[in-house]
């Protein structure tokens, strides 16, 4: 029987007929079509909007250069290598010394080290302006803010394009500035307010707000050249502040007729000047003409490995595939019911010579039509969304778009996903519809519907295979990837098995009262539409539960790994500036605003003048270093290469106390983690140790880290000048002072190495400078109290460091809640759709029920239970399917950590305090919420929205 | 067109069973078939039948629920002939039609349509046969609601791979020929029941199809509309098609060349149209 029906053209014509029927049907059943359309179009909208956003934020070279150097032809700056010739990259300003050998005479070195003036590379006849930045601390409403202050004539034609003035005007006089929107937002300042800088007695008026188009988040002030930096630097120098010298050398924006060519750039390089040239950026020189590449060959760049690339691709692909699966599972039943409802129509097609292929084509066309419409609407909506939210999106990515960039190929590919989703969702209903005999479709006999036998077998196979892989992964290997893969395969298998599992639920029917029993029977008998809905719920819940389990376990791990800096509720405040003169006011503020129950004042050890700030490298300020006696040093530190030691020796380090370095962070950062104070410090930190207290009273230092114990004393090596120490970078060779110690039983509590009584410090020749206090509180200070204190401290411009120990703060509650809500919504959605379909399917039965006099409530109760049942089945199966892979993943992770640990131990890097710890926690709260609340909610919701009375409609018109 | 509209316009049962004066040349069977009681051997002397049923049986279910819907039916339908099938409810009329159209398979016996043995045909071949040789008309809801009249008629041709434009042309021609041209672009729910049935007949005969199987095509219509539908069927048969018509109504059966009576799956009587007429009128009188 060959005919035109078998040829390509013939197939095409048959498809045209199928598409026509599907198109008109989609229009006839608008509600159902709109539902499916929305399900497919929404993700497409999101993805295409994301694509447009990403592409729009990628600038052309021209746009990028304009944002960097404005209308100038080049920006010239120091290469930071003095007068030495250098080579630079044409695509960015990365520069390397042209001559890698460094054998110069002392004098030549000093000469070469002096800063280069980039103006030497500016050709005659060029016009130029300067651009320079420094850092300053400005006073804001809530305290101090480190911000960048720039000197640039932003309204000069050369600079046009660098700064994007939003409102106000450009500065005209030296006491005016403009500020970025980000700065105004975070400081609480506004156009017209005055800016004051800490340590500088001039005030500036903000006359405008601007953005740096490629760095919207940057906090910056811009003044006229000469208006700020010179005065500020000298004021800082006069005060001897650490802020001196933070201003970088100026760069020069040069406008040059004819542009700044690559040979000119190379000439500038030979003088030690780096150039960002518009012409070179737009038309980079040939590789062979760039000496930088020859020099850079030796220095290696970061190359993304194949595995990393695969991983960065794998994650979005997996998420995308899961999303498509989810949408297919949700949309599938809609097509199934569509096909059921138009059985007679399909039967008629069969009677008129349509074979299975044609029936499949008609149902598939339903998916095609909706997929195509969803593709178009989704893409258009995505475009509209991006256009509408452009400002907000630009803030989000931190960059002004160069324009809305539409990549037709990418958008088409994304839209193609919608078509694919529609088609995939319609595949199973299409195959099922085509299997129906024409006669039974025509006569409306329901007939016996055999559940497919292939899918369950495939599903079972996938479950076994996936579980096998996952079990193998978690017990034999340490690869999280393998476990993930196995769980994924098993998960898909469970989805394929859903019809069988739903059938298994039917057994419980016997024990149920009438309405739920009817609902259960109906759900089980009509597996064709129940199973996809249950599978959709299952997939969503399994994913959420897996992530929730993982998150809860990780949370416990983080909790266990958390190291407090003080007992919970203890507040530590310290101030290093002005030799602690500020402390009185700070303490008064704390005691005013906090429910303080006790206070322990501490000082710090200073060797040198008392004006030296903590950790200062200023010249004239000294320091010290704690000495570990040779006998207490970890053996691996004594050799250069641990592989010289035997394996047994290396392993032994893992249990050697000398190799377990005290960990933990301190609440108050003193030099060497040595705190000067009395027994009150121990009390505040909750250390009850009578012997230690008595030792302090005797004038002995309490030492918590016994590695420093040298036969009952602590040795401190003095450093006379930190500035010199820093430049020389040699092991200090100063005098060693010794203090007697009492070794406390407790090991480095809260990162503290030692508490030294004041008289011991003085006896050892140190100065003690008041540094701060530990406060115990009678209850945890409230958020309002914390804000009040922060405000009070900011008011007098204090730079006090504060720390309140709140204990471990879980970050996961929100994640877990969001996951529960997501899974709940999908569950209710899927169950709702399936119930709606069940109602549509059962409309004749319900009419019969109503006709024989059933109470109107029956209808409601029935639909409620139908919805609840689907939710319950999906949630129960999904929870099981989600918890198990998460446990597998954690076990694999544990194995992975053990293997890393053993490697470390075998290499001699082992530390006694770093045993792997990967707890597994089942998120019972989330599970209970999902298993009880969600089905209950679904039941009530469905019952509430169901019409009690049947709707009068025309009989089977299709 | 021609005289199709007249039967409904002219009431009075006496007028109706009018034999077209010059029956189409392909209608000699009307005279030769009855005496041979439709046995295949006798039919071989004339032209090939469009539909031939041989020793057809159909058993539904098995064991206690076994139903013999058809028991050894023999029937030939020749080009130009309209055969009516009558019988009480459950006598097997619909079963006969579905098997004749290849929608159902006989338990035993042979069905030959235009020389093709249906029991030997694959599912695909059966579908192709329905596209090219067999047309169905059911009691109601014959048309696909998503398609216009013309598109409905064009559907079998389009499924057969004919280009949309040609299929539409053929469909319009068919509708025009049956006086239904004005309905071409209406959707089924914009047509009356009778109009729908007539469009269904047009669809059943579009292309080269020569066999119409109509299962109570007038069942859902009032008698006047029913007459119009049957008149159309009659003209198509006169134009060379072969038709099998299941009906409960004797007055519609009177349009047929032959009437086959079924009871419990067996042919109990078979009459020529003329004698059927007297039989029926006589039966009605007594
Ligand atoms: N699919 C089926 N399964 C079981 N029995 C069937 C089936 N189809 C028909 N039958 C039985 O076969 C017999 C013939 O049925 P059929 O539909 O052919 O009768 P009919 O003559 O068309 O009746 P009516 O005039 O009521 O339409 C009946 O007894 C019917 O019960
Ligand atoms: Mg019947």
PDB file of N, CA and C in Angstrom, chain A residues 589-625:
ATOM      1  N   UNK A 589      29.658  54.624  76.777  1.00  0.00           N
ATOM      2  CA  UNK A 589      28.576  54.351  75.825  1.00  0.00           C
ATOM      3  C   UNK A 589      28.086  52.915  75.970  1.00  0.00           C
ATOM      4  N   UNK A 590      29.028  51.969  76.093  1.00  0.00           N
ATOM      5  CA  UNK A 590      28.628  50.567  76.225  1.00  0.00           C
ATOM      6  C   UNK A 590      27.778  50.397  77.475  1.00  0.00           C
ATOM      7  N   UNK A 591      28.264  50.958  78.574  1.00  0.00           N
ATOM      8  CA  UNK A 591      27.551  50.747  79.833  1.00  0.00           C
ATOM      9  C   UNK A 591      26.193  51.426  79.818  1.00  0.00           C
ATOM     10  N   UNK A 592      26.039  52.452  78.992  1.00  0.00           N
ATOM     11  CA  UNK A 592      24.763  53.138  78.907  1.00  0.00           C
ATOM     12  C   UNK A 592      23.743  52.316  78.098  1.00  0.00           C
ATOM     13  N   UNK A 593      24.222  51.685  77.039  1.00  0.00           N
ATOM     14  CA  UNK A 593      23.275  51.064  76.110  1.00  0.00           C
ATOM     15  C   UNK A 593      23.086  49.570  76.306  1.00  0.00           C
ATOM     16  N   UNK A 594      24.042  48.894  76.935  1.00  0.00           N
ATOM     17  CA  UNK A 594      23.953  47.432  77.042  1.00  0.00           C
ATOM     18  C   UNK A 594      23.617  46.989  78.466  1.00  0.00           C
ATOM     19  N   UNK A 595      22.909  45.874  78.603  1.00  0.00           N
ATOM     20  CA  UNK A 595      22.641  45.316  79.946  1.00  0.00           C
ATOM     21  C   UNK A 595      23.889  44.646  80.501  1.00  0.00           C
ATOM     22  N   UNK A 596      24.849  45.474  80.933  1.00  0.00           N
ATOM     23  CA  UNK A 596      26.156  44.960  81.334  1.00  0.00           C
ATOM     24  C   UNK A 596      26.098  44.371  82.735  1.00  0.00           C
ATOM     25  N   UNK A 597      26.720  43.188  82.929  1.00  0.00           N
ATOM     26  CA  UNK A 597      26.735  42.601  84.273  1.00  0.00           C
ATOM     27  C   UNK A 597      28.146  42.499  84.824  1.00  0.00           C
ATOM     28  N   UNK A 598      29.140  42.700  84.008  1.00  0.00           N
ATOM     29  CA  UNK A 598      30.500  42.640  84.514  1.00  0.00           C
ATOM     30  C   UNK A 598      31.458  43.179  83.479  1.00  0.00           C
ATOM     31  N   UNK A 599      32.645  43.603  83.923  1.00  0.00           N
ATOM     32  CA  UNK A 599      33.580  44.205  82.984  1.00  0.00           C
ATOM     33  C   UNK A 599      34.993  43.813  83.356  1.00  0.00           C
ATOM     34  N   UNK A 600      35.792  43.486  82.375  1.00  0.00           N
ATOM     35  CA  UNK A 600      37.200  43.190  82.614  1.00  0.00           C
ATOM     36  C   UNK A 600      38.014  44.006  81.646  1.00  0.00           C
ATOM     37  N   UNK A 601      38.825  44.958  82.173  1.00  0.00           N
ATOM     38  CA  UNK A 601      39.621  45.804  81.297  1.00  0.00           C
ATOM     39  C   UNK A 601      40.900  45.092  80.920  1.00  0.00           C
ATOM     40  N   UNK A 602      41.305  45.254  79.678  1.00  0.00           N
ATOM     41  CA  UNK A 602      42.559  44.651  79.253  1.00  0.00           C
ATOM     42  C   UNK A 602      43.446  45.712  78.620  1.00  0.00           C
ATOM     43  N   UNK A 603      44.741  45.432  78.673  1.00  0.00           N
ATOM     44  CA  UNK A 603      45.716  46.303  78.020  1.00  0.00           C
ATOM     45  C   UNK A 603      46.507  45.455  77.052  1.00  0.00           C
ATOM     46  N   UNK A 604      47.331  46.152  76.251  1.00  0.00           N
ATOM     47  CA  UNK A 604      48.163  45.399  75.328  1.00  0.00           C
ATOM     48  C   UNK A 604      49.630  45.711  75.607  1.00  0.00           C
ATOM     49  N   UNK A 605      50.471  44.787  75.167  1.00  0.00           N
ATOM     50  CA  UNK A 605      51.908  44.964  75.354  1.00  0.00           C
ATOM     51  C   UNK A 605      52.428  45.880  74.257  1.00  0.00           C
ATOM     52  N   UNK A 606      53.168  46.913  74.662  1.00  0.00           N
ATOM     53  CA  UNK A 606      53.776  47.775  73.661  1.00  0.00           C
ATOM     54  C   UNK A 606      55.255  47.873  73.970  1.00  0.00           C
ATOM     55  N   UNK A 607      56.066  47.689  72.947  1.00  0.00           N
ATOM     56  CA  UNK A 607      57.499  47.889  73.097  1.00  0.00           C
ATOM     57  C   UNK A 607      57.851  49.080  72.227  1.00  0.00           C
ATOM     58  N   UNK A 608      58.048  50.233  72.875  1.00  0.00           N
ATOM     59  CA  UNK A 608      58.279  51.465  72.127  1.00  0.00           C
ATOM     60  C   UNK A 608      57.346  52.542  72.654  1.00  0.00           C
ATOM     61  N   UNK A 609      57.202  53.665  71.919  1.00  0.00           N
ATOM     62  CA  UNK A 609      56.344  54.759  72.395  1.00  0.00           C
ATOM     63  C   UNK A 609      54.882  54.334  72.469  1.00  0.00           C
ATOM     64  N   UNK A 610      54.124  54.916  73.367  1.00  0.00           N
ATOM     65  CA  UNK A 610      52.743  54.475  73.590  1.00  0.00           C
ATOM     66  C   UNK A 610      51.814  54.907  72.454  1.00  0.00           C
ATOM     67  N   UNK A 611      52.283  55.820  71.579  1.00  0.00           N
ATOM     68  CA  UNK A 611      51.424  56.234  70.474  1.00  0.00           C
ATOM     69  C   UNK A 611      51.377  55.191  69.360  1.00  0.00           C
ATOM     70  N   UNK A 612      52.232  54.169  69.476  1.00  0.00           N
ATOM     71  CA  UNK A 612      52.232  53.161  68.410  1.00  0.00           C
ATOM     72  C   UNK A 612      50.917  52.397  68.407  1.00  0.00           C
ATOM     73  N   UNK A 613      50.318  52.328  67.209  1.00  0.00           N
ATOM     74  CA  UNK A 613      49.045  51.609  67.108  1.00  0.00           C
ATOM     75  C   UNK A 613      49.301  50.110  67.033  1.00  0.00           C
ATOM     76  N   UNK A 614      48.292  49.306  67.334  1.00  0.00           N
ATOM     77  CA  UNK A 614      48.486  47.845  67.276  1.00  0.00           C
ATOM     78  C   UNK A 614      48.902  47.418  65.873  1.00  0.00           C
ATOM     79  N   UNK A 615      49.771  46.440  65.803  1.00  0.00           N
ATOM     80  CA  UNK A 615      50.234  45.866  64.531  1.00  0.00           C
ATOM     81  C   UNK A 615      50.805  46.925  63.601  1.00  0.00           C
ATOM     82  N   UNK A 616      51.349  47.979  64.176  1.00  0.00           N
ATOM     83  CA  UNK A 616      51.831  49.058  63.330  1.00  0.00           C
ATOM     84  C   UNK A 616      53.211  48.732  62.792  1.00  0.00           C
ATOM     85  N   UNK A 617      53.434  49.117  61.560  1.00  0.00           N
ATOM     86  CA  UNK A 617      54.760  48.944  60.978  1.00  0.00           C
ATOM     87  C   UNK A 617      55.452  50.288  60.853  1.00  0.00           C
ATOM     88  N   UNK A 618      55.009  51.265  61.660  1.00  0.00           N
ATOM     89  CA  UNK A 618      55.603  52.585  61.581  1.00  0.00           C
ATOM     90  C   UNK A 618      57.026  52.543  62.100  1.00  0.00           C
ATOM     91  N   UNK A 619      57.851  53.409  61.560  1.00  0.00           N
ATOM     92  CA  UNK A 619      59.211  53.426  62.059  1.00  0.00           C
ATOM     93  C   UNK A 619      59.202  53.998  63.476  1.00  0.00           C
ATOM     94  N   UNK A 620      60.041  53.447  64.326  1.00  0.00           N
ATOM     95  CA  UNK A 620      60.092  53.869  65.717  1.00  0.00           C
ATOM     96  C   UNK A 620      59.255  52.999  66.612  1.00  0.00           C
ATOM     97  N   UNK A 621      58.334  52.232  66.050  1.00  0.00           N
ATOM     98  CA  UNK A 621      57.501  51.341  66.857  1.00  0.00           C
ATOM     99  C   UNK A 621      58.133  49.965  66.882  1.00  0.00           C
ATOM    100  N   UNK A 622      58.196  49.408  68.060  1.00  0.00           N
ATOM    101  CA  UNK A 622      58.776  48.086  68.188  1.00  0.00           C
ATOM    102  C   UNK A 622      57.724  47.008  68.280  1.00  0.00           C
ATOM    103  N   UNK A 623      58.168  45.795  68.504  1.00  0.00           N
ATOM    104  CA  UNK A 623      57.236  44.682  68.632  1.00  0.00           C
ATOM    105  C   UNK A 623      57.930  43.501  69.275  1.00  0.00           C
ATOM    106  N   UNK A 624      57.309  42.358  69.257  1.00  0.00           N
ATOM    107  CA  UNK A 624      57.923  41.152  69.838  1.00  0.00           C
ATOM    108  C   UNK A 624      57.355  39.923  69.150  1.00  0.00           C
ATOM    109  N   UNK A 625      58.038  38.820  69.405  1.00  0.00           N
ATOM    110  CA  UNK A 625      57.602  37.557  68.829  1.00  0.00           C
ATOM    111  C   UNK A 625      57.695  36.497  69.892  1.00  0.00           C
TER     112      UNK A 625
END
